Amino acid sequence: MGKDMKTDMEPIPSPHKRVGNFLIKVFGSALLLAFSYRLLFSDPTGFFVFSSFPASEMPAPKDSPSMENTVAPYTRLPQMALHLRKGDSLKEQCDLFSGEWIPNSSGPRYTNSSCSYIDPYQDCLTNGRPDRGYLYWRWKPYGCDLPPFDAEKFLKAMRNKSLAFIGDSIFRNQIESLLCLLSQVEEAVEIYHDETFQSKTWYFSSHNFTLALIWAPFLLKAELKDSGNSNDYIQLHLDALDDTWTSQYGKHDYIVMSGGQWFLKTTIFWENSTIIGCHNCPGKNFRELGMDYSYQKALELAFRFITASHHKPLVVLRTWTPDHFEYGEWYNGGVCNRTEPYKEGEFSGDPVDPMMRGLEIEEFEKAATIGSENGTRLKLLDSYHLSLLRPDGHPGPYRKLHPDISKRPQNDCLHWCLPGPIDTWNNLLMEIVLNDGGQRYSS
């Protein structure tokens, strides 16, 4: 395994799944029944509610023998549904995160030739990917349309502002997509990078707009070794945030944050300068606490910092990113060679994915409750479901230039081709940022 894949891929073996689904259907056959329903069930505040299926309904892990030659049914976890407000109907609700991928003959808004910001590992067309069908789909939310990305409108709204993405290489993937979309109006100039080129800052001089990528894959303080030895364990401090991002938090008007696949790596957990356990550390005399334990701690501590801060930017949490490895994982021959989106119900994903997303929803709801009382502005960008349906959007073997497919090269089924489905994340981000307070969302 090359060092570049360790840096870019970031996945590791996968465990358990929790699934859930919540679907609202309203029937009114008479005025009295409708009036009674509204009295009993309407919620004028429009808060979110949650539900989940029992463990007995969980799909089998994708590496289970029963799954060897089948595709698991898709079940969503945990489903968030909006209570109706007085005067609302379900048809009037716009749920940006529930929908379907439909054909789009116009294709992407930029190409690999027109954009200079695409990382070579995600430049699928230049690297020789032969099919083009994955470029001709668009996300259609139920109950409304998602407008195409409007670079001019976005840049005008960001004039004299600063936007920061806090996370890992999936955010690098997304920010390069955003740079490509914005380059239709103005090309940004890179004005900063750290020693490892992980954190970067770009500047749009015509709009006095600053765009930053802050590398903080755990959000927490972590000691990472880069010796190339797979036995090097990451030391993760569950009671301390990574000051790489907290020290810059006050500089920005908009924050987009997320955890990611780094939590699946082998890690040793510390609290109060004492080892309290680990994730995936066989042979060590430590208590196995699991990746969900550390991720919940990271989200809880990050949101506590955000809600307690006197600085009140708009903070957007982007949800967990699923991968689409089949017939193995990234380290043992897993591939992603599908050429079309899944239809609703065809695919459940890796069991760990909905579990981690469920933690995000839980901690986001807690923080949103606190934030509503002290002026903290929190929004959810729930990209999980629409991304789950796009196994065709990854580089696969075309993470490198003209790979020899007969030699079964290593596949990347986590990051996304540019252009590709990840461009839709920025469509959603634009809607959330520019309509702050004016749009209600469920997931």
Short mmCIF file of C-alpha atoms in Angstrom, two decimals, residues 19-398:
data_model
loop_
_atom_site.label_atom_id
_atom_site.label_comp_id
_atom_site.label_asym_id
_atom_site.label_seq_id
_atom_site.Cartn_x
_atom_site.Cartn_y
_atom_site.Cartn_z
CA VAL A 19 -31.18 1.39 10.79
CA GLY A 20 -34.36 3.32 10.94
CA ASN A 21 -37.14 4.76 8.90
CA PHE A 22 -39.94 7.27 9.56
CA LEU A 23 -42.50 8.16 6.92
CA ILE A 24 -45.31 10.69 7.43
CA LYS A 25 -48.63 10.20 5.63
CA VAL A 26 -51.60 12.45 6.32
CA PHE A 27 -55.12 11.50 5.28
CA GLY A 28 -58.12 13.83 5.67
CA SER A 29 -61.54 12.66 4.54
CA ALA A 30 -63.65 15.19 6.43
CA LEU A 31 -63.27 18.62 7.96
CA LEU A 32 -63.76 17.23 11.47
CA LEU A 33 -61.06 14.60 11.05
CA ALA A 34 -58.63 17.17 9.64
CA PHE A 35 -59.33 19.52 12.49
CA SER A 36 -58.82 16.73 15.04
CA TYR A 37 -55.54 15.70 13.45
CA ARG A 38 -54.17 19.23 13.58
CA LEU A 39 -55.15 19.55 17.20
CA LEU A 40 -53.44 16.31 18.11
CA PHE A 41 -50.34 16.24 15.92
CA SER A 42 -49.39 19.62 14.47
CA ASP A 43 -46.30 21.31 15.89
CA PRO A 44 -46.17 25.09 15.47
CA THR A 45 -42.47 25.16 16.28
CA GLY A 46 -41.54 22.84 13.42
CA PHE A 47 -38.95 20.93 15.51
CA PHE A 48 -37.44 17.66 14.26
CA VAL A 49 -38.38 14.26 15.70
CA PHE A 50 -36.50 10.97 15.45
CA SER A 51 -37.26 7.28 15.27
CA SER A 52 -35.30 4.13 14.46
CA PHE A 53 -35.95 0.44 13.75
CA PRO A 54 -35.14 -2.22 16.36
CA ALA A 55 -31.87 -4.11 16.07
CA SER A 56 -33.69 -7.19 14.74
CA GLU A 57 -34.37 -5.36 11.49
CA MET A 58 -30.74 -4.46 10.80
CA PRO A 59 -29.33 -5.62 7.45
CA ALA A 60 -26.43 -8.07 7.51
CA PRO A 61 -22.90 -6.66 7.11
CA LYS A 62 -21.78 -6.47 3.50
CA ASP A 63 -19.00 -9.02 4.12
CA SER A 64 -21.52 -11.56 5.42
CA PRO A 65 -21.70 -14.78 3.33
CA SER A 66 -25.40 -14.12 2.73
CA MET A 67 -24.51 -10.88 1.01
CA GLU A 68 -21.87 -12.31 -1.26
CA ASN A 69 -23.83 -12.10 -4.50
CA THR A 70 -26.73 -9.85 -3.56
CA VAL A 71 -27.40 -6.20 -2.98
CA ALA A 72 -28.90 -5.38 0.41
CA PRO A 73 -32.17 -3.45 0.67
CA TYR A 74 -31.79 0.16 1.73
CA THR A 75 -33.23 1.32 5.03
CA ARG A 76 -32.63 4.78 6.39
CA LEU A 77 -31.41 5.78 9.87
CA PRO A 78 -32.59 7.64 11.80
CA GLN A 79 -35.32 9.32 9.78
CA MET A 80 -36.01 12.94 10.67
CA ALA A 81 -39.46 14.25 9.80
CA LEU A 82 -40.91 17.70 10.08
CA HIS A 83 -44.07 18.18 12.09
CA LEU A 84 -46.62 20.12 10.10
CA ARG A 85 -47.29 23.69 11.00
CA LYS A 86 -50.81 25.08 10.93
CA GLY A 87 -51.86 25.69 7.35
CA ASP A 88 -49.09 23.45 5.92
CA SER A 89 -49.54 20.34 3.82
CA LEU A 90 -47.02 17.65 3.04
CA LYS A 91 -46.91 18.76 -0.59
CA GLU A 92 -45.74 22.19 0.56
CA GLN A 93 -42.79 20.76 2.49
CA CYS A 94 -39.42 20.96 0.73
CA ASP A 95 -37.02 18.24 1.86
CA LEU A 96 -33.73 18.92 0.11
CA PHE A 97 -32.14 15.72 1.36
CA SER A 98 -34.82 13.21 0.33
CA GLY A 99 -35.29 12.66 -3.36
CA GLU A 100 -33.92 10.81 -6.34
CA TRP A 101 -31.30 11.12 -9.04
CA ILE A 102 -32.87 11.87 -12.41
CA PRO A 103 -31.27 12.14 -15.88
CA ASN A 104 -29.79 15.53 -16.73
CA SER A 105 -28.83 16.02 -20.36
CA SER A 106 -27.05 19.33 -19.70
CA GLY A 107 -24.29 17.67 -17.69
CA PRO A 108 -21.84 19.33 -15.27
CA ARG A 109 -21.21 23.07 -15.01
CA TYR A 110 -17.44 22.66 -15.51
CA THR A 111 -15.10 20.08 -17.02
CA ASN A 112 -11.74 18.60 -16.19
CA SER A 113 -10.33 20.84 -18.93
CA SER A 114 -11.92 24.07 -17.74
CA CYS A 115 -10.97 23.73 -14.04
CA SER A 116 -7.38 23.78 -12.78
CA TYR A 117 -8.16 22.96 -9.12
CA ILE A 118 -8.88 19.24 -9.52
CA ASP A 119 -6.56 16.93 -7.60
CA PRO A 120 -5.03 14.30 -9.93
CA TYR A 121 -6.49 11.52 -7.76
CA GLN A 122 -10.03 12.76 -8.51
CA ASP A 123 -9.46 13.76 -12.16
CA CYS A 124 -11.20 10.66 -13.48
CA LEU A 125 -11.60 11.78 -17.08
CA THR A 126 -7.98 12.79 -17.52
CA ASN A 127 -6.95 9.51 -15.88
CA GLY A 128 -8.82 7.58 -18.54
CA ARG A 129 -12.22 6.66 -17.13
CA PRO A 130 -14.04 5.50 -20.29
CA ASP A 131 -17.70 6.00 -19.32
CA ARG A 132 -19.40 9.42 -19.11
CA GLY A 133 -22.90 8.53 -17.94
CA TYR A 134 -22.19 9.39 -14.29
CA LEU A 135 -21.91 13.07 -15.31
CA TYR A 136 -25.50 13.30 -16.53
CA TRP A 137 -27.62 13.03 -13.40
CA ARG A 138 -29.04 15.66 -11.08
CA TRP A 139 -30.54 15.46 -7.60
CA LYS A 140 -34.30 16.06 -7.53
CA PRO A 141 -35.63 16.59 -3.97
CA TYR A 142 -39.17 15.51 -3.23
CA GLY A 143 -41.55 18.45 -3.17
CA CYS A 144 -39.29 21.00 -4.82
CA ASP A 145 -36.35 21.55 -7.16
CA LEU A 146 -32.72 22.15 -6.28
CA PRO A 147 -31.56 25.09 -8.43
CA PRO A 148 -28.28 24.74 -10.34
CA PHE A 149 -25.27 26.25 -8.62
CA ASP A 150 -25.13 29.99 -9.32
CA ALA A 151 -21.51 31.09 -8.97
CA GLU A 152 -22.25 34.78 -9.42
CA LYS A 153 -25.00 34.75 -6.81
CA PHE A 154 -22.84 32.82 -4.35
CA LEU A 155 -19.85 35.13 -4.71
CA LYS A 156 -22.01 38.23 -4.33
CA ALA A 157 -23.40 36.81 -1.09
CA MET A 158 -19.87 36.01 0.11
CA ARG A 159 -18.46 39.47 -0.61
CA ASN A 160 -16.27 40.61 2.30
CA LYS A 161 -16.87 37.25 4.02
CA SER A 162 -14.85 34.20 4.99
CA LEU A 163 -15.87 30.53 4.74
CA ALA A 164 -13.91 27.66 6.29
CA PHE A 165 -14.23 23.88 5.85
CA ILE A 166 -12.98 21.93 8.89
CA GLY A 167 -12.29 18.23 8.43
CA ASP A 168 -10.36 15.76 6.30
CA SER A 169 -9.67 14.91 2.65
CA ILE A 170 -13.37 14.56 1.81
CA PHE A 171 -13.59 18.30 2.46
CA ARG A 172 -10.58 18.83 0.22
CA ASN A 173 -12.59 16.97 -2.43
CA GLN A 174 -15.62 19.21 -1.80
CA ILE A 175 -13.69 22.48 -1.68
CA GLU A 176 -12.03 21.68 -5.02
CA SER A 177 -15.51 21.14 -6.43
CA LEU A 178 -16.53 24.54 -5.03
CA LEU A 179 -13.44 26.20 -6.51
CA CYS A 180 -14.30 24.71 -9.90
CA LEU A 181 -17.90 25.90 -9.71
CA LEU A 182 -16.84 29.41 -8.67
CA SER A 183 -14.15 29.61 -11.35
CA GLN A 184 -16.93 30.26 -13.87
CA VAL A 185 -16.99 33.80 -12.43
CA GLU A 186 -13.61 34.23 -10.73
CA GLU A 187 -10.55 32.06 -10.24
CA ALA A 188 -9.23 32.01 -6.69
CA VAL A 189 -5.57 32.47 -5.79
CA GLU A 190 -4.01 30.19 -3.20
CA ILE A 191 -2.51 32.45 -0.53
CA TYR A 192 -1.56 29.91 2.15
CA HIS A 193 -0.74 26.28 2.76
CA ASP A 194 0.78 24.54 5.76
CA GLU A 195 3.92 22.40 5.64
CA THR A 196 1.98 19.28 4.68
CA PHE A 197 -0.26 21.06 2.15
CA GLN A 198 -3.29 19.76 4.06
CA SER A 199 -4.57 23.15 5.24
CA LYS A 200 -4.95 25.76 2.51
CA THR A 201 -6.49 29.19 1.96
CA TRP A 202 -7.72 30.78 -1.27
CA TYR A 203 -8.66 34.39 -1.97
CA PHE A 204 -11.16 35.85 -4.45
CA SER A 205 -9.85 39.39 -4.78
CA SER A 206 -12.76 40.78 -6.82
CA HIS A 207 -15.15 39.85 -4.02
CA ASN A 208 -12.80 40.09 -1.01
CA PHE A 209 -13.88 36.53 -0.20
CA THR A 210 -11.63 34.08 1.65
CA LEU A 211 -12.10 30.31 1.40
CA ALA A 212 -10.17 28.07 3.78
CA LEU A 213 -9.60 24.35 4.27
CA ILE A 214 -8.55 23.57 7.86
CA TRP A 215 -7.12 20.09 8.27
CA ALA A 216 -8.56 18.55 11.46
CA PRO A 217 -9.59 14.94 10.64
CA PHE A 218 -10.66 14.11 14.20
CA LEU A 219 -11.73 17.59 15.35
CA LEU A 220 -9.97 16.42 18.54
CA LYS A 221 -6.34 16.72 19.54
CA ALA A 222 -4.51 13.77 17.99
CA GLU A 223 -0.92 12.60 17.79
CA LEU A 224 -0.31 11.07 14.40
CA LYS A 225 2.81 9.17 13.41
CA ASP A 226 3.85 8.97 9.78
CA SER A 227 6.56 6.34 9.95
CA GLY A 228 4.87 4.04 7.45
CA ASN A 229 4.50 1.38 10.15
CA SER A 230 0.94 0.02 10.27
CA ASN A 231 1.44 -0.77 13.98
CA ASP A 232 1.71 2.93 14.84
CA TYR A 233 -1.40 3.78 16.81
CA ILE A 234 -3.00 7.21 16.75
CA GLN A 235 -3.20 8.80 20.19
CA LEU A 236 -6.58 10.54 20.44
CA HIS A 237 -7.39 12.93 23.31
CA LEU A 238 -11.13 12.78 23.90
CA ASP A 239 -11.14 15.77 26.24
CA ALA A 240 -9.26 18.26 24.03
CA LEU A 241 -10.13 19.79 20.68
CA ASP A 242 -7.62 20.27 17.88
CA ASP A 243 -6.44 23.86 18.20
CA THR A 244 -5.69 23.90 14.49
CA TRP A 245 -9.35 24.77 14.00
CA THR A 246 -10.37 26.27 17.34
CA SER A 247 -7.63 28.90 17.06
CA GLN A 248 -9.07 30.03 13.70
CA TYR A 249 -12.77 29.70 14.53
CA GLY A 250 -13.20 33.39 15.29
CA LYS A 251 -11.90 34.46 11.87
CA HIS A 252 -14.74 33.09 9.79
CA ASP A 253 -18.32 34.08 8.99
CA TYR A 254 -19.29 30.59 7.85
CA ILE A 255 -18.06 27.21 9.09
CA VAL A 256 -18.69 23.83 7.45
CA MET A 257 -17.52 20.92 9.61
CA SER A 258 -17.59 17.14 9.56
CA GLY A 259 -15.94 14.08 11.00
CA GLY A 260 -14.87 11.27 8.75
CA GLN A 261 -13.24 7.94 8.06
CA TRP A 262 -10.30 8.66 10.34
CA PHE A 263 -12.40 7.50 13.28
CA LEU A 264 -12.29 4.00 11.79
CA LYS A 265 -8.53 3.85 12.20
CA THR A 266 -6.82 2.09 15.10
CA THR A 267 -6.71 4.64 17.91
CA ILE A 268 -5.76 4.83 21.60
CA PHE A 269 -8.11 6.98 23.69
CA TRP A 270 -6.88 9.42 26.34
CA GLU A 271 -8.74 11.45 28.97
CA ASN A 272 -7.14 13.44 31.78
CA SER A 273 -3.68 12.34 30.52
CA THR A 274 -4.66 8.70 31.07
CA ILE A 275 -5.37 5.92 28.58
CA ILE A 276 -9.00 4.87 29.01
CA GLY A 277 -9.40 2.50 26.08
CA CYS A 278 -9.06 2.13 22.33
CA HIS A 279 -10.62 1.22 19.04
CA ASN A 280 -9.38 -1.85 17.16
CA CYS A 281 -6.19 -2.49 19.15
CA PRO A 282 -5.84 -6.28 19.44
CA GLY A 283 -2.90 -7.39 21.52
CA LYS A 284 -3.07 -4.31 23.73
CA ASN A 285 -4.36 -4.57 27.26
CA PHE A 286 -6.86 -1.75 26.71
CA ARG A 287 -10.61 -1.66 26.93
CA GLU A 288 -12.25 -1.77 23.49
CA LEU A 289 -14.60 1.23 23.40
CA GLY A 290 -15.19 1.45 19.68
CA MET A 291 -15.16 4.13 17.01
CA ASP A 292 -18.67 5.31 17.88
CA TYR A 293 -17.47 6.18 21.39
CA SER A 294 -14.71 8.49 20.13
CA TYR A 295 -16.90 10.04 17.41
CA GLN A 296 -19.66 10.85 19.86
CA LYS A 297 -17.08 12.47 22.16
CA ALA A 298 -15.65 14.51 19.30
CA LEU A 299 -19.03 15.82 18.19
CA GLU A 300 -20.14 16.56 21.74
CA LEU A 301 -16.97 18.52 22.54
CA ALA A 302 -16.98 20.38 19.23
CA PHE A 303 -20.60 21.47 19.62
CA ARG A 304 -19.98 22.48 23.23
CA PHE A 305 -17.20 24.77 22.03
CA ILE A 306 -19.39 26.19 19.24
CA THR A 307 -22.44 26.86 21.39
CA ALA A 308 -20.33 28.42 24.18
CA SER A 309 -18.36 30.70 21.84
CA HIS A 310 -19.15 34.42 21.75
CA HIS A 311 -18.41 34.32 18.02
CA LYS A 312 -21.57 33.30 16.17
CA PRO A 313 -20.86 32.28 12.56
CA LEU A 314 -23.31 30.15 10.64
CA VAL A 315 -22.13 26.59 11.34
CA VAL A 316 -23.10 23.79 8.95
CA LEU A 317 -22.60 20.13 9.85
CA ARG A 318 -22.13 17.93 6.80
CA THR A 319 -23.05 14.34 7.54
CA TRP A 320 -21.04 11.13 7.15
CA THR A 321 -19.75 10.05 3.75
CA PRO A 322 -20.48 6.43 2.72
CA ASP A 323 -18.09 4.42 0.57
CA HIS A 324 -19.04 1.94 -2.16
CA PHE A 325 -16.42 -0.81 -2.04
CA GLU A 326 -17.69 -4.16 -3.34
CA TYR A 327 -16.08 -7.61 -3.27
CA GLY A 328 -13.64 -6.46 -0.60
CA GLU A 329 -12.28 -3.30 1.00
CA TRP A 330 -9.71 -0.78 -0.22
CA TYR A 331 -6.83 -2.93 1.07
CA ASN A 332 -7.91 -6.34 -0.31
CA GLY A 333 -9.23 -5.87 -3.82
CA GLY A 334 -12.49 -3.99 -3.26
CA VAL A 335 -13.82 -2.26 -6.37
CA CYS A 336 -16.50 0.23 -7.45
CA ASN A 337 -17.25 -0.26 -11.13
CA ARG A 338 -20.95 0.56 -11.36
CA THR A 339 -21.95 3.12 -13.98
CA GLU A 340 -25.40 4.24 -12.79
CA PRO A 341 -26.97 5.43 -9.52
CA TYR A 342 -28.80 3.02 -7.27
CA LYS A 343 -32.55 3.24 -7.14
CA GLU A 344 -34.26 3.75 -3.80
CA GLY A 345 -34.20 0.44 -1.90
CA GLU A 346 -31.31 -1.19 -3.77
CA PHE A 347 -28.42 -0.56 -1.39
CA SER A 348 -27.94 -0.23 2.37
CA GLY A 349 -24.25 0.67 2.51
CA ASP A 350 -21.67 -0.47 5.00
CA PRO A 351 -23.21 -1.09 8.45
CA VAL A 352 -20.95 1.45 10.09
CA ASP A 353 -22.19 4.32 7.92
CA PRO A 354 -25.74 4.78 9.29
CA MET A 355 -24.44 4.22 12.81
CA MET A 356 -22.01 7.15 12.53
CA ARG A 357 -24.59 9.35 10.81
CA GLY A 358 -27.01 8.55 13.61
CA LEU A 359 -24.52 9.93 16.14
CA GLU A 360 -24.23 13.11 14.09
CA ILE A 361 -27.98 13.63 14.05
CA GLU A 362 -28.22 13.00 17.79
CA GLU A 363 -25.46 15.45 18.73
CA PHE A 364 -26.65 18.02 16.18
CA GLU A 365 -30.14 18.01 17.70
CA LYS A 366 -28.73 18.50 21.20
CA ALA A 367 -26.56 21.42 20.05
CA ALA A 368 -29.41 22.99 18.04
CA THR A 369 -31.58 23.02 21.16
CA ILE A 370 -28.86 24.83 23.12
CA GLY A 371 -28.07 27.10 20.19
CA SER A 372 -31.67 28.23 19.81
CA GLU A 373 -31.42 29.78 23.27
CA ASN A 374 -28.13 31.67 22.87
CA GLY A 375 -28.01 32.78 19.24
CA THR A 376 -25.83 29.96 17.87
CA ARG A 377 -26.77 29.34 14.24
CA LEU A 378 -26.59 25.66 13.25
CA LYS A 379 -27.65 24.04 9.98
CA LEU A 380 -27.50 20.45 8.74
CA LEU A 381 -26.19 19.48 5.31
CA ASP A 382 -27.33 15.88 5.17
CA SER A 383 -25.48 14.58 2.12
CA TYR A 384 -25.55 10.96 3.32
CA HIS A 385 -28.58 9.57 1.52
CA LEU A 386 -28.04 11.20 -1.87
CA SER A 387 -24.39 10.11 -1.75
CA LEU A 388 -25.31 6.54 -0.79
CA LEU A 389 -27.21 6.24 -4.07
CA ARG A 390 -24.16 7.12 -6.22
CA PRO A 391 -21.77 4.15 -6.44
CA ASP A 392 -20.88 5.32 -9.94
CA GLY A 393 -19.33 8.60 -8.79
CA HIS A 394 -15.96 7.41 -7.44
CA PRO A 395 -12.58 7.26 -9.16
CA GLY A 396 -12.27 3.51 -8.66
CA PRO A 397 -9.07 2.44 -10.45
CA TYR A 398 -8.90 5.82 -12.24
#
